[in-house]
C-alpha angles and dihedrals in degrees: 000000000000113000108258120220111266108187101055116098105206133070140195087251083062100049092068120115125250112185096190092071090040136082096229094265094162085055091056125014083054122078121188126175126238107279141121085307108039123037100208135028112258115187116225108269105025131092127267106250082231089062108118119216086262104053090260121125116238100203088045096128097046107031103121085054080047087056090242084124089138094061085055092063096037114105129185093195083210114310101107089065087038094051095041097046115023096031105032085026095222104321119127134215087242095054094040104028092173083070100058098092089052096039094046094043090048085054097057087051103043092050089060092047090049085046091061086050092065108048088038079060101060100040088060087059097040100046123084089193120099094192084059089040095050087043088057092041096060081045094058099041079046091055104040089045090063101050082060114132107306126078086203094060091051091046087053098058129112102240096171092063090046090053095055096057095045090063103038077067101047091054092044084060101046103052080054083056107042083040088063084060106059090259136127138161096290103047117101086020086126094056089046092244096156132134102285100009121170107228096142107164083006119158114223081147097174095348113150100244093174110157094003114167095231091159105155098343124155094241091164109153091351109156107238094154113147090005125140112229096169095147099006113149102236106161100143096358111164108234098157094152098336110150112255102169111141097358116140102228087151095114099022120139126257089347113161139191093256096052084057096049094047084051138070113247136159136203089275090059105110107211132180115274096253100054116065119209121262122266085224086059081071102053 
């Protein structure tokens, strides 16, 4: 098995949210428009009209009948509970409003930061190469040392050059991944399986996808049913419906939970150990 990365603290067990711990941050720094996945149109910074006195939703049990589709796929991979108790220490928004700006604008930062964790996370434990591994492990302890104690020093980072060498690792990884099966640039091409495809409503009905580079690709309705995705690249991929019964994404690459709830899965779907299959899957 690949080396995993031993010096980072923290762990993608860690980066799951747990609203209980968090201001609803998700419910009010973020803003989305009326569309298929909101019903109504919610400007950045202010709070959801469905937000109860204590942070809790009141339509959380029906939201996607209540066309709030779009709050069921979101994930915070942790840094709603992370901004509101290590940064801000406990106080709310509501109890210091003056801090809201600074508290809504470190949780979009910190969720991007928690979202390179991730990733970071599971390219340590995919990658056979210590030169890669000591490269993500630099990036982690990177990462964790500026969400330190000071909401100001995460609102001064560059996050564009970090980005950039997050991702110049992932794909490094990934061509080591997709390499070990069998695939390189120029395989799938007939299918049009390239980064940022556009395959929307597309039929790969049991094709062996094995090692696809799916970086970034429309795969909307697509029909993946019975294929088989172990090694496919899919960071950013677009799932939204797509049909995923019977698909092996077991061993898929950079696959995350919100990739599976905005898709549609069944009890046959094979998924990695530390994702868990959507209640609407059994619908």
């Amino acid at each position: 098995m690949p080396s995993t990365s031993p010096r980072s603290s923290l762990t993608r067990t860690d980066l799951r949210p747990d609203c209980s711990s968090c201001f609803a941050l998700c419910c009010t720094a973020l803003g989305f428009s009326r569309s298929a996945d909101f019903a109504v149109d919610k400007p950045a910074g202010s709070p959801c009209r469905n937000l109860n006195s204590d942070f809790s939703c009141t339509i959380h049990d029906r939201l996607r009948p209540r066309g709030f589709r779009g709050c069921t796929v979101f994930d915070c991979l942790g840094a709603g509970q992370n901004v509101s108790q290590h940064l801000f220490r406990g106080v709310s928004w509501r109890e210091a409003p003056e801090t809201a700006p600074e508290m809504f604008a470190a949780f979009t930062v910190v969720r991007q930061l928690h979202e390179m964790l991730w990733y970071l996370a599971e390219a340590g434990s995919r990658t056979y190469d210590p030169d890669i591994l000591h490269r993500i492990d630099g990036l982690r302890s990177i990462i964790e040392g500026a969400m330190g104690d000071d909401a100001q020093q995460v609102l001064a980072l560059d996050l564009g050059s970090l980005h950039a060498r997050v991702r110049s690792t992932l794909m490094d990884v990934s061509d080591e991944v997709r390499a070990s099966y069998l695939a390189t640039g120029d395989d799938h091409l007939g299918a049009g399986l390239v980064p940022g495809a556009d395959l929307m409503g597309q039929g790969f009905r049991s094709q062996p996808l094995h090692g696809a580079n799916l970086r970034g690709a429309y795969l909307i309705a697509a029909d993946l049913r019975e294929c088989d995705l172990s090694g496919a690249d899919l960071l950013g991929t677009d799932l939204r419906d797509a049909r995923l019964g019977g698909a092996d994404l077991a061993r898929a690459l950079y696959l995350t939970q919100s990739q599976l709830e905005a898709a549609r899965g069944d009890s046959r779907t094979l998924i990695p150990e530390d994702l868990h299959a959507p209640d609407h899957w059994r619908d």
